[in-house]
CSV table of C-alpha atoms in Angstrom, one decimal:
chain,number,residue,atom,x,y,z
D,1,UNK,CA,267.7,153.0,7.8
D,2,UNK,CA,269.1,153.3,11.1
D,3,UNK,CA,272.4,154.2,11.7
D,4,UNK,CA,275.2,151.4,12.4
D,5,UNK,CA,276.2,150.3,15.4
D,6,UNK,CA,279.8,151.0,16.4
D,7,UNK,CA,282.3,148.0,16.7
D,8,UNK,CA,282.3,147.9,20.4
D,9,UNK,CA,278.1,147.8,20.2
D,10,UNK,CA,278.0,145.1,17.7
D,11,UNK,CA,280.7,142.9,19.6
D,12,UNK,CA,278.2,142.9,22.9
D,13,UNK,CA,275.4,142.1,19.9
D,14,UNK,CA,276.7,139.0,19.0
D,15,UNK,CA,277.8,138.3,21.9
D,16,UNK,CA,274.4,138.5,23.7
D,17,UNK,CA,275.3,141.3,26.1
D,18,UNK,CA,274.1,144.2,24.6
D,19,UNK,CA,271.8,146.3,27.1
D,20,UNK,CA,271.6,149.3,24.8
D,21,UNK,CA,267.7,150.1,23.6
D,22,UNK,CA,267.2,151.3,20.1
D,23,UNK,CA,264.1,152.7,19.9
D,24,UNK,CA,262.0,153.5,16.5
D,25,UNK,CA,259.1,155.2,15.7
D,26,UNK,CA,256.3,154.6,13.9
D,27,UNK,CA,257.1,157.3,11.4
D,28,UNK,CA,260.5,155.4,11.0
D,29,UNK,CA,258.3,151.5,10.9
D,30,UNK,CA,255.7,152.9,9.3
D,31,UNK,CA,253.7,149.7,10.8
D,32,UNK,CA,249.5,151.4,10.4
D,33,UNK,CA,247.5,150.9,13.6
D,34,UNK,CA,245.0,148.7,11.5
D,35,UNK,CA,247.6,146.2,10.2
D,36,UNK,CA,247.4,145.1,13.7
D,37,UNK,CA,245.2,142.9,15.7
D,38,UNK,CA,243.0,145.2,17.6
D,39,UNK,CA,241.8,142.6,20.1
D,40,UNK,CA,245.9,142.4,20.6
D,41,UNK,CA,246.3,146.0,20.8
D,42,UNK,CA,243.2,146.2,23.7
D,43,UNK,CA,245.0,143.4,25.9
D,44,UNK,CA,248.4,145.5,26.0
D,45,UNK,CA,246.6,148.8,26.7
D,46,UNK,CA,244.4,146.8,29.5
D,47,UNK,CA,247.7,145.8,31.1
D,48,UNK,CA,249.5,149.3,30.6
D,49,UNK,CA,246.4,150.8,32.4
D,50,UNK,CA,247.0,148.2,35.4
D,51,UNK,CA,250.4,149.3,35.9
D,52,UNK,CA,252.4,147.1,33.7
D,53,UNK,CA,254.8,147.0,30.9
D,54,UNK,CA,253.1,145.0,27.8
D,55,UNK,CA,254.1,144.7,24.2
D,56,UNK,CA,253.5,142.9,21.2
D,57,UNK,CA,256.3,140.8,20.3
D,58,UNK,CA,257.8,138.3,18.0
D,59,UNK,CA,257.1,136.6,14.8
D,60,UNK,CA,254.1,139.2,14.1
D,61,UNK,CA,256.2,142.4,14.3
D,62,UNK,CA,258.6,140.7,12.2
D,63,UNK,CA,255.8,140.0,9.6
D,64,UNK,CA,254.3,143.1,9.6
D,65,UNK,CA,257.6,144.9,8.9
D,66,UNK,CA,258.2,142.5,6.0
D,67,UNK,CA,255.0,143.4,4.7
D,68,UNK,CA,253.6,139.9,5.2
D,69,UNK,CA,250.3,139.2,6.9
D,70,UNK,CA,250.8,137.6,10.8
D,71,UNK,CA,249.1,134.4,11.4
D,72,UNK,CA,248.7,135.3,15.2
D,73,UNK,CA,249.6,137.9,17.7
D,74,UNK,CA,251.5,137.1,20.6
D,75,UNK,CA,251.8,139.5,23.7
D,76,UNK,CA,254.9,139.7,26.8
D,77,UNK,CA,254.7,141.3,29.7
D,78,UNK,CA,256.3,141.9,33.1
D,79,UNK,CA,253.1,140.9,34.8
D,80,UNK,CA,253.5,137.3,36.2
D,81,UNK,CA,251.0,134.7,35.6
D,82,UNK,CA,248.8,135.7,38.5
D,83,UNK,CA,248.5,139.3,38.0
D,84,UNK,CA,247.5,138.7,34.0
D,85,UNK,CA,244.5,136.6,35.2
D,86,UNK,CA,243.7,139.6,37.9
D,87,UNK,CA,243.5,141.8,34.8
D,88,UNK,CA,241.3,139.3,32.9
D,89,UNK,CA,239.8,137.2,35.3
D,90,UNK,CA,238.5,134.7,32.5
D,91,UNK,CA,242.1,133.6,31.0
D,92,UNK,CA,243.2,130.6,31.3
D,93,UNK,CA,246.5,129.6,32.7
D,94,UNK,CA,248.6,127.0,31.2
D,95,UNK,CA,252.3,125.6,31.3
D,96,UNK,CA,254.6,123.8,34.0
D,97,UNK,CA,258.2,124.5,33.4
D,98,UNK,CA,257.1,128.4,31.8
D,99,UNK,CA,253.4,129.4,32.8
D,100,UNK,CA,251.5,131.6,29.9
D,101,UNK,CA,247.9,133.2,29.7
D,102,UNK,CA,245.5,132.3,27.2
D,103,UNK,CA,243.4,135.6,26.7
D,104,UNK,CA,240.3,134.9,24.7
D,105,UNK,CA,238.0,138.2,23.5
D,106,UNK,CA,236.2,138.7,21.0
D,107,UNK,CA,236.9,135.0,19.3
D,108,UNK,CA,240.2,135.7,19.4
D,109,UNK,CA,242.9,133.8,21.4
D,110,UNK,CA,245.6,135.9,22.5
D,111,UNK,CA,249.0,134.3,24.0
D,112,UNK,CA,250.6,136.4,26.9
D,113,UNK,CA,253.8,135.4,28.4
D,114,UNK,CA,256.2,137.4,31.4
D,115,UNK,CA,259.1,138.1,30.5
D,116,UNK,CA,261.6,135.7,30.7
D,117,UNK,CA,264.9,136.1,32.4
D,118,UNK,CA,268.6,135.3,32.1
D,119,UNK,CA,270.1,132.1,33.8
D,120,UNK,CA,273.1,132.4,36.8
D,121,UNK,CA,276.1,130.2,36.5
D,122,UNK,CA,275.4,126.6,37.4
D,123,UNK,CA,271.5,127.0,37.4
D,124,UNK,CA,270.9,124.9,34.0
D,125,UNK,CA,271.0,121.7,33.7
D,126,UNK,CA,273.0,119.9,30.9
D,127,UNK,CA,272.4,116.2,29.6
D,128,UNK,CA,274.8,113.7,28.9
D,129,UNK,CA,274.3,114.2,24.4
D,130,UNK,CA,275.6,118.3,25.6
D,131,UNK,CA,272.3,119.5,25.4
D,132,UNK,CA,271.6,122.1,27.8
D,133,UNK,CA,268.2,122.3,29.6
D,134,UNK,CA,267.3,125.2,31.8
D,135,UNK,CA,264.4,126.3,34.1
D,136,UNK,CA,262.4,129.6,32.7
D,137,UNK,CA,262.9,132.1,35.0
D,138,UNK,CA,261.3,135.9,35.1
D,139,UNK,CA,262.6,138.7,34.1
D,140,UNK,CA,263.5,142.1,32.5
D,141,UNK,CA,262.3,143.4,29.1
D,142,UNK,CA,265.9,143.8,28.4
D,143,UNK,CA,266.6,140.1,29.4
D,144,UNK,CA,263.4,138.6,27.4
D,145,UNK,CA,265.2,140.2,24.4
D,146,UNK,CA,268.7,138.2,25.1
D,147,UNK,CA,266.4,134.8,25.7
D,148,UNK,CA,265.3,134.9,22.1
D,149,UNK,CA,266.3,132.9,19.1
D,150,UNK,CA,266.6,135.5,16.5
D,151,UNK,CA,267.3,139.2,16.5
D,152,UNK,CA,264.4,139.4,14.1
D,153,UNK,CA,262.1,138.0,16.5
D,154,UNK,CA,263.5,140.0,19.4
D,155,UNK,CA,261.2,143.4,18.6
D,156,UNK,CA,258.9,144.8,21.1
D,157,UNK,CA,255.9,146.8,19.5
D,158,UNK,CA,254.0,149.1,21.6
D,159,UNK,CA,250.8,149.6,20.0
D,160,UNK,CA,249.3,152.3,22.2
D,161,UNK,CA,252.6,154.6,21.7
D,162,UNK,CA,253.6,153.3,18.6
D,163,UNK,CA,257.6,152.8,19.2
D,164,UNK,CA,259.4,149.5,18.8
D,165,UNK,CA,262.1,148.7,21.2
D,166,UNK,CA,265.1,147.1,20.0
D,167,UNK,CA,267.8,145.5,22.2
D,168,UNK,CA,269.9,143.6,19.7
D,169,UNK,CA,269.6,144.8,16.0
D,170,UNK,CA,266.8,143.0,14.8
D,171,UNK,CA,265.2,146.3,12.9
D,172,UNK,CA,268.8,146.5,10.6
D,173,UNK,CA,268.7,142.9,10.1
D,174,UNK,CA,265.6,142.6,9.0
D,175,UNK,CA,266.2,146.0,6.8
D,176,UNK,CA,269.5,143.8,5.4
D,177,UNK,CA,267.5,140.4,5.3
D,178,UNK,CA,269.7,138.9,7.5
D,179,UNK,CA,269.2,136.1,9.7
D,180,UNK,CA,271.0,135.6,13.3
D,181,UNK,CA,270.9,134.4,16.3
D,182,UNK,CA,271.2,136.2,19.6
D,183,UNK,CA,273.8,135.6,21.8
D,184,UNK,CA,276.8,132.9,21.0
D,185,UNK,CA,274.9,130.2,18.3
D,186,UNK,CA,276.4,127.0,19.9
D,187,UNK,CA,274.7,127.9,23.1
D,188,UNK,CA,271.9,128.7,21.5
D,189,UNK,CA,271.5,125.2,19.2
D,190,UNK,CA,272.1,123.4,22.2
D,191,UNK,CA,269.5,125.2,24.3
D,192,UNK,CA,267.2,124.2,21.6
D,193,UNK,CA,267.9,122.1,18.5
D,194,UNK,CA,265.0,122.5,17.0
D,195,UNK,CA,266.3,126.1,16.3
D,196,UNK,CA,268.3,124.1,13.8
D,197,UNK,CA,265.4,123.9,11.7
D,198,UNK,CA,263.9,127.4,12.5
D,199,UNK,CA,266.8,129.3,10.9
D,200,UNK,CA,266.7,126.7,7.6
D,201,UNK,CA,262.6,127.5,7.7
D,202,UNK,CA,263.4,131.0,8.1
D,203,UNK,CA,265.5,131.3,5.2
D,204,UNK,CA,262.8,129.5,2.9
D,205,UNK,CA,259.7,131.7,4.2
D,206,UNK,CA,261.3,135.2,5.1
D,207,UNK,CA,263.9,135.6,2.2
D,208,UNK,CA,266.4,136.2,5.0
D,209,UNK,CA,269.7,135.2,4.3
D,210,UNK,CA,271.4,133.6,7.4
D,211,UNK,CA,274.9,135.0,8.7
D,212,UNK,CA,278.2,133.1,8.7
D,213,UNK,CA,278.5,132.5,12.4
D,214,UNK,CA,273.9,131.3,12.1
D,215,UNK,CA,274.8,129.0,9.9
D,216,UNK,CA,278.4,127.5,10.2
D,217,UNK,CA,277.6,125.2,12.9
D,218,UNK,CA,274.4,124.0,11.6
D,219,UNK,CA,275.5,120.7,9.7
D,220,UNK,CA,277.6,120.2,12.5
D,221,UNK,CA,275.0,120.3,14.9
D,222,UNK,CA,272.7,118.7,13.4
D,223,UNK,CA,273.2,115.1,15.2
D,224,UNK,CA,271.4,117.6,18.0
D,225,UNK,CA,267.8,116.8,16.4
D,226,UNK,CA,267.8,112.8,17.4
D,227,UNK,CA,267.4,113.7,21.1
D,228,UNK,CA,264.5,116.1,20.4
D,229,UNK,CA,260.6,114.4,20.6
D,230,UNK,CA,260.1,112.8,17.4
D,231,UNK,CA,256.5,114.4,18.0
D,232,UNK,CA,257.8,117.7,17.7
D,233,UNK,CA,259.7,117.3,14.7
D,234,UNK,CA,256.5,116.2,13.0
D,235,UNK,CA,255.0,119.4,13.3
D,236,UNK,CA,258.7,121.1,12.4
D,237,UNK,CA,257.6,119.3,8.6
D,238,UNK,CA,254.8,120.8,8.5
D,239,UNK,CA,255.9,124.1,9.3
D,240,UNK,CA,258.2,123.6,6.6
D,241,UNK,CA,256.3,121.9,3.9
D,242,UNK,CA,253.1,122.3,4.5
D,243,UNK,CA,252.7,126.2,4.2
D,244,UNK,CA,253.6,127.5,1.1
D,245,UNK,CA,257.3,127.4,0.7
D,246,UNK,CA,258.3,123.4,0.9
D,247,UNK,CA,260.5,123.8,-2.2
D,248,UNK,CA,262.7,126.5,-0.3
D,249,UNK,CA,262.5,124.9,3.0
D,250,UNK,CA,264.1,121.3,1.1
D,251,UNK,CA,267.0,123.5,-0.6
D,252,UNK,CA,267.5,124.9,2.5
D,253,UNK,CA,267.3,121.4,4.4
D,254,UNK,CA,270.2,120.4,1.5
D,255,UNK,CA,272.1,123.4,2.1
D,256,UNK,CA,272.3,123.6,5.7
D,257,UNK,CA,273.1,119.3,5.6
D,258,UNK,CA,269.7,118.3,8.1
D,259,UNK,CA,267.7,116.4,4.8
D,260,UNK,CA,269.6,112.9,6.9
D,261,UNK,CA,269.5,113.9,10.2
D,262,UNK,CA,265.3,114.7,9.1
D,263,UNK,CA,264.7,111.6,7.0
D,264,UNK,CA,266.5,108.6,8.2
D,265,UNK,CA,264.1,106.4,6.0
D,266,UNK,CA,266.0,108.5,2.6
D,267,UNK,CA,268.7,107.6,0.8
D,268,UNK,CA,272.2,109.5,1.7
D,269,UNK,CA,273.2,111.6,-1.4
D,270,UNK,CA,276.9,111.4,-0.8
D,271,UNK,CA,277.1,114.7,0.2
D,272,UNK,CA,277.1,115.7,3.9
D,273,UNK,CA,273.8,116.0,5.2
D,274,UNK,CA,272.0,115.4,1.5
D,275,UNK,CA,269.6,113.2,0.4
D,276,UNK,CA,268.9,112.0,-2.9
D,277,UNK,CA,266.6,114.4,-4.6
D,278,UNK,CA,263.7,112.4,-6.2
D,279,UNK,CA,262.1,114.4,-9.1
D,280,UNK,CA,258.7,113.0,-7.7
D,281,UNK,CA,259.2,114.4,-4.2
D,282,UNK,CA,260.5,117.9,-6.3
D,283,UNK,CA,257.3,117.9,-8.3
D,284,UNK,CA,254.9,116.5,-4.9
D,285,UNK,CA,256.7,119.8,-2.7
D,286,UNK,CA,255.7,122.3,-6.4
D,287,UNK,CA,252.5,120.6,-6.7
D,288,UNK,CA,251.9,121.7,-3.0
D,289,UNK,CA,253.2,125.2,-3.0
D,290,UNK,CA,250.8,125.7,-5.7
D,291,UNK,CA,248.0,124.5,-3.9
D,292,UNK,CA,248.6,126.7,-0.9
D,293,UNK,CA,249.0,129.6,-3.0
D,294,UNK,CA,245.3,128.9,-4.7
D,295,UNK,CA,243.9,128.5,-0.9
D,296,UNK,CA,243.1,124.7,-1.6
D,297,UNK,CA,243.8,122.2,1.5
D,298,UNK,CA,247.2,120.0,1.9
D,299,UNK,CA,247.9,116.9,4.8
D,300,UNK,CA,250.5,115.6,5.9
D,301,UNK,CA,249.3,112.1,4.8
D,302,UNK,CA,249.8,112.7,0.8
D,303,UNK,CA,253.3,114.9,2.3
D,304,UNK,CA,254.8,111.7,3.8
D,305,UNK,CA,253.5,109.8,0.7
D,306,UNK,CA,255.4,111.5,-1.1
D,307,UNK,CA,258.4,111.6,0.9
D,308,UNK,CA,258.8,108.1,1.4
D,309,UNK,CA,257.8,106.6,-1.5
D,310,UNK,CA,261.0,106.1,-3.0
D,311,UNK,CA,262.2,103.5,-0.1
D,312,UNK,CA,258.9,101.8,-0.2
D,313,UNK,CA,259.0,101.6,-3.7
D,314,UNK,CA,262.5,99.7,-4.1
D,315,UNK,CA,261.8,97.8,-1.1
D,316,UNK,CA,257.9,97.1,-3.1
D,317,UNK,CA,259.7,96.4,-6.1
D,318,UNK,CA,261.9,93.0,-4.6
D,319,UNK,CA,259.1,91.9,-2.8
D,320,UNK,CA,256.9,91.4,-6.3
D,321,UNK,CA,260.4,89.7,-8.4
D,322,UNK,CA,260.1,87.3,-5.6
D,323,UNK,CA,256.0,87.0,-6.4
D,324,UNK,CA,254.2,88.8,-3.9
D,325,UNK,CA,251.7,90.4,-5.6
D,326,UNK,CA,252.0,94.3,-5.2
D,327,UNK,CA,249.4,95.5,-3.3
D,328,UNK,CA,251.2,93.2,-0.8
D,329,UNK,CA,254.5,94.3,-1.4
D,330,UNK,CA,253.6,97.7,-1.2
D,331,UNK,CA,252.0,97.0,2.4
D,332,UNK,CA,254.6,95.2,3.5
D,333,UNK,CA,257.3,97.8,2.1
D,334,UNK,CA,255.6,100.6,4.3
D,335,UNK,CA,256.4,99.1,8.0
D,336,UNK,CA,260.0,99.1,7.8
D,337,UNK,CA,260.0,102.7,6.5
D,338,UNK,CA,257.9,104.3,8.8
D,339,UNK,CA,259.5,102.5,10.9
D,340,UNK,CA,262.6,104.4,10.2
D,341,UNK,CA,261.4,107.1,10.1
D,342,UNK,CA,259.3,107.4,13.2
D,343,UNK,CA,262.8,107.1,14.8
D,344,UNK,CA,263.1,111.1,14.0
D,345,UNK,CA,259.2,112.4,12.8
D,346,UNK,CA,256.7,110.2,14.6
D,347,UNK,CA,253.9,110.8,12.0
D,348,UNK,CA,250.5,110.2,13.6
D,349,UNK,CA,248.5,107.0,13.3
D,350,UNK,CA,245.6,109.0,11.3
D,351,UNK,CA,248.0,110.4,8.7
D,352,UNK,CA,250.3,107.3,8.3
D,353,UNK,CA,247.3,104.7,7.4
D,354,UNK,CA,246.1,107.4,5.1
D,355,UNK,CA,249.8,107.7,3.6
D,356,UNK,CA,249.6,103.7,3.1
D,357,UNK,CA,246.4,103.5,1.5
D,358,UNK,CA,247.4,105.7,-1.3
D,359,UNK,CA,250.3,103.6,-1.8
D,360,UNK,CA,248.2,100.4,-1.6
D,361,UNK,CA,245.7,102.2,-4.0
D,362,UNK,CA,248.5,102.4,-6.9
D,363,UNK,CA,247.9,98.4,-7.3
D,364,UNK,CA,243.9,98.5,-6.8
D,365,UNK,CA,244.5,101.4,-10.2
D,366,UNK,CA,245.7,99.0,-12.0
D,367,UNK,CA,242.8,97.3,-12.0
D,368,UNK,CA,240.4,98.7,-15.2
D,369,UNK,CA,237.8,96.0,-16.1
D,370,UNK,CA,233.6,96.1,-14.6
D,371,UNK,CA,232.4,97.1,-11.4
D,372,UNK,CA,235.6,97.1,-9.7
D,373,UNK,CA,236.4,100.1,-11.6
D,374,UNK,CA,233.6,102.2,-10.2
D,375,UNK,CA,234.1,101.0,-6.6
D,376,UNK,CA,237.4,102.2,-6.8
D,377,UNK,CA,236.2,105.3,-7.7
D,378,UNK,CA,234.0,105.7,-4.4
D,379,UNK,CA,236.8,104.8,-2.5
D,380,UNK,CA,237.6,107.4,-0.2
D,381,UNK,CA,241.3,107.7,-1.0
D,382,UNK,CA,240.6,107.9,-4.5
D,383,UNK,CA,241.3,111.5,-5.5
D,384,UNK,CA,244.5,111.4,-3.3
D,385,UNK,CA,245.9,107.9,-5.0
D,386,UNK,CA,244.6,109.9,-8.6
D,387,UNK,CA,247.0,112.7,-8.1
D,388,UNK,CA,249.8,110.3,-6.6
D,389,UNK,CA,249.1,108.1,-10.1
D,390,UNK,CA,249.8,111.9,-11.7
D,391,UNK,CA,252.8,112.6,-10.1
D,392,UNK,CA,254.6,108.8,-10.9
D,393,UNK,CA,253.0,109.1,-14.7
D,394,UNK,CA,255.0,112.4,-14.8
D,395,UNK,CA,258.4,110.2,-14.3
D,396,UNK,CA,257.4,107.2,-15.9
D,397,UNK,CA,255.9,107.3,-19.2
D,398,UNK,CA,254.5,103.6,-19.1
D,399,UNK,CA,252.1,104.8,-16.7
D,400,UNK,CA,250.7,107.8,-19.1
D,401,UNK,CA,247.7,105.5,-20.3
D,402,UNK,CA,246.2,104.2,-17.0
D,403,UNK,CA,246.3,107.6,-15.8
D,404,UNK,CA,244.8,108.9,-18.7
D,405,UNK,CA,242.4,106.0,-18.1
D,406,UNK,CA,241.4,107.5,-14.6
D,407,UNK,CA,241.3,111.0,-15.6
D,408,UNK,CA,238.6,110.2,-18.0
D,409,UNK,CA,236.6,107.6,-15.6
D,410,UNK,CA,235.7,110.4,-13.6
D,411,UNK,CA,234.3,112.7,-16.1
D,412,UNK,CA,230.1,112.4,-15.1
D,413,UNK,CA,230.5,110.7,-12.0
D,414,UNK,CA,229.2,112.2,-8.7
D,415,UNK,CA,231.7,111.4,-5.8
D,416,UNK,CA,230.0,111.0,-2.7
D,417,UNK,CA,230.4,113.1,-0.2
D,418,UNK,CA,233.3,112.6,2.5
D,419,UNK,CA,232.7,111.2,5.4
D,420,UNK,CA,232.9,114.2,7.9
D,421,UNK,CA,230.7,116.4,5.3
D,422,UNK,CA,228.2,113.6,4.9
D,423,UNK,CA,227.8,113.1,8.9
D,424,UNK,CA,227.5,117.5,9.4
D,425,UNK,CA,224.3,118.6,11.0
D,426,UNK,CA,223.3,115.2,11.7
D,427,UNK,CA,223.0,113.7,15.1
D,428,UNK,CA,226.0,111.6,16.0
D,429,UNK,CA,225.6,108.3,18.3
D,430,UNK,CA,223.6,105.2,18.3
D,431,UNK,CA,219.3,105.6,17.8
D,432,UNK,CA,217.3,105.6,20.7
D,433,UNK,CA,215.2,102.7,21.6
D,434,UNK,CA,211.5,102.8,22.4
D,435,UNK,CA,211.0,104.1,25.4
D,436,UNK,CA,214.4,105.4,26.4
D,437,UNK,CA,215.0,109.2,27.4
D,438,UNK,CA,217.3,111.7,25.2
D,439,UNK,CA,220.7,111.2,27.5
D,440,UNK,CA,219.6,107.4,26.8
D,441,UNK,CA,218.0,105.8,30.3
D,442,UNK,CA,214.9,104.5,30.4
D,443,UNK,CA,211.9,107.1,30.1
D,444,UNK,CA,210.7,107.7,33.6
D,445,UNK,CA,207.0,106.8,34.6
D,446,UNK,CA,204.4,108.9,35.7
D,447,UNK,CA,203.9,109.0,39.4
């Protein structure tokens, strides 16, 4: 373990000035060459051999000194824009406000990004809810440390040397499992709200633990997250349920008081910042960990299911005392949710009809008698309403029999394929008529 900074070093730490470089070697890390991405480690050496400063930085250092696997490497680098496409002429350039190179090789895409640079007084812009909006600028390795979130996701690994460079502490933090932001947090949540999230996600997938001054202001904050894209969020919940630690990320979402401020459509525990916790959306976010942890494939469709079925289900439940039968109530039930809830996670039209038809299903189950039966089984949302029957039968006993019903329907049948497996390998598009040509005109004649 590295020694500890003295008082005066760890004041300019939090505080977001520090400009002293701790450097440690790969005897210290002990980070192998082939735990890393070697189409990663060729781009940084290409760039070091053009003259420039390259590194690879961020969430896959942090991984790889946690002994995790890193989904993807990402690169940064004092060359600008211009100069990384001079080095590989076949990147693609992308980005408006902060321009980055896409570096494919190999089949591998590989993110590269200049350093970014500190702001002068009176440069940023601030809007009217005191969220503060500011123009990427470039700049020094030493100031593309300060402009990141975390101190664990501040680390610059050289892979060609071996050293990592560390301007703010993240290698003892991440030694201590401790979470916290660079630079003064306020500033920081207000730069970017959704960092809000990022520390509670951080928590639930790293085993960090977040320091007093990451996570005091967070429930205060946390009114931040209605002015943020609710097309953003929606890929925040997946991030946090969808990859094997949603149980974490909702105690964390509890603890830190964002479960409201996330899901409008939910019912307030009382508590600020709470929800009620509803033992089918506790057994749903289990049910999915599991399945992530056996490899098998989760969507966001049977997630938001899950999590709003509790508000469509009360609202389902008055409809049918006042006789709407309830495949109608539950259709009916689902607009003014998602309509609530759009208002923070704007869940895509291809995963919200899909969220509705299981909850439409749990009528057509009901159902038991003739044919009806078996073309409810070739339904295409069958197997996801069948496990969505499981999880209610689990806190409602009355429901144990048609479930058990359904469990033993589909022993010996033969589900059809799905759609996308059923149309791979064939040609898509309408048939050609007689006579016309293979982009579809008329077959030319013979001069």
């Amino acid at each position: 373990m590295i020694a500890k900074a003295n008082e005066d070093l760890r004041t300019k730490i939090l505080e977001g000035t520090i400009t002293k470089l701790i450097t440690i070697p790969a005897s210290q890390h002990r980070i192998a060459v082939d735990q890393l991405c070697p189409v990663a480690t060729e781009v940084v050496s290409a760039l070091q051999q053009a003259g420039y400063m390259a590194f690879i930085v961020g969430g896959s250092v942090r991984d790889l000194l946690l002994g995790k696997k890193p989904k993807d490497f990402d690169v940064a680098t004092d060359a600008t824009p211009e100069q990384v496409k001079h080095v590989f002429p076949r990147c693609r350039l992308i980005g408006r406000r902060f321009r980055l190179a896409h570096v494919r090789q190999k089949g591998v895409l590989i993110e590269v990004a200049t350093f970014r640079g500190s702001h002068d007084a009176g440069k940023g812009g601030e809007l009217q809810d005191g969220r503060i909006i500011r123009d990427n600028v470039w700049g020094s390795l030493e100031e593309d440390a300060m402009r990141r979130d975390f101190t664990i996701n501040a680390l610059f690994l050289d892979p060609v040397g071996g050293d990592i460079s560390d301007f703010t502490g993240g290698y003892e933090d991440l030694l201590e499992r401790r979470l916290r932001l660079v630079g003064d947090p306020e500033t920081r949540y207000r730069e970017d709200p959704v960092r809000l999230l990022r520390a509670a996600r951080f928590v639930a997938k790293l085993g960090v633990e977040a320091d007093e001054r990451t996570s005091a202001l967070i429930p205060e904050l946390a009114f931040l997250l209605a002015d943020v894209p609710p097309a953003r969020l929606f890929e925040e919940v997946c991030k946090l349920f969808l990859t094997g630690h949603a149980m974490r990320s909702f105690e964390a979402l509890q603890r830190f008081g964002l479960s409201t401020a996330m899901f409008p459509a939910l019912k307030p525990s009382g508590e600020s910042g709470k929800i009620v916790a509803d033992p089918l959306l506790m057994q749903a976010l289990r049910n999915t960990d599991d399945r992530v942890s056996r490899e098998l494939p989760v969507t966001p469709s049977f997630l938001f299911a899950s999590l709003l079925w509790q508000p469509v289900w009360e609202i389902a439940q008055q409809d049918m005392e006042n006789g709407i039968t309830m495949h109608d109530s539950l259709l009916l039930a689902s607009e003014p949710v998602f309509s609530k809830q759009s208002t923070r996670t704007a869940v895509p039209r291809r995963f919200s009809s899909v969220s509705r038809e299981i909850w439409v299903m749990q009528a057509r189950l009901q159902k038991t008698r003739g044919k009806r039966a078996l073309r409810i089984l070739a339904d295409r949302t069958f197997r996801a309403a069948y496990d969505f029957l499981l999880l209610r039968a689990g806190q409602d006993t009355e429901l144990e029999p048609l479930a058990e019903f359904w469990t033993k329907a589909q022993v010996g049948y033969k589900f059809p394929a799905r759609k996308t497996e059923a149309r791979r390998g064939k040609p898509s598009g309408r048939r050609r008529r007689k006579g016309e040509g293979r982009r579809g005109g008329r077959g030319r004649k013979k001069a």
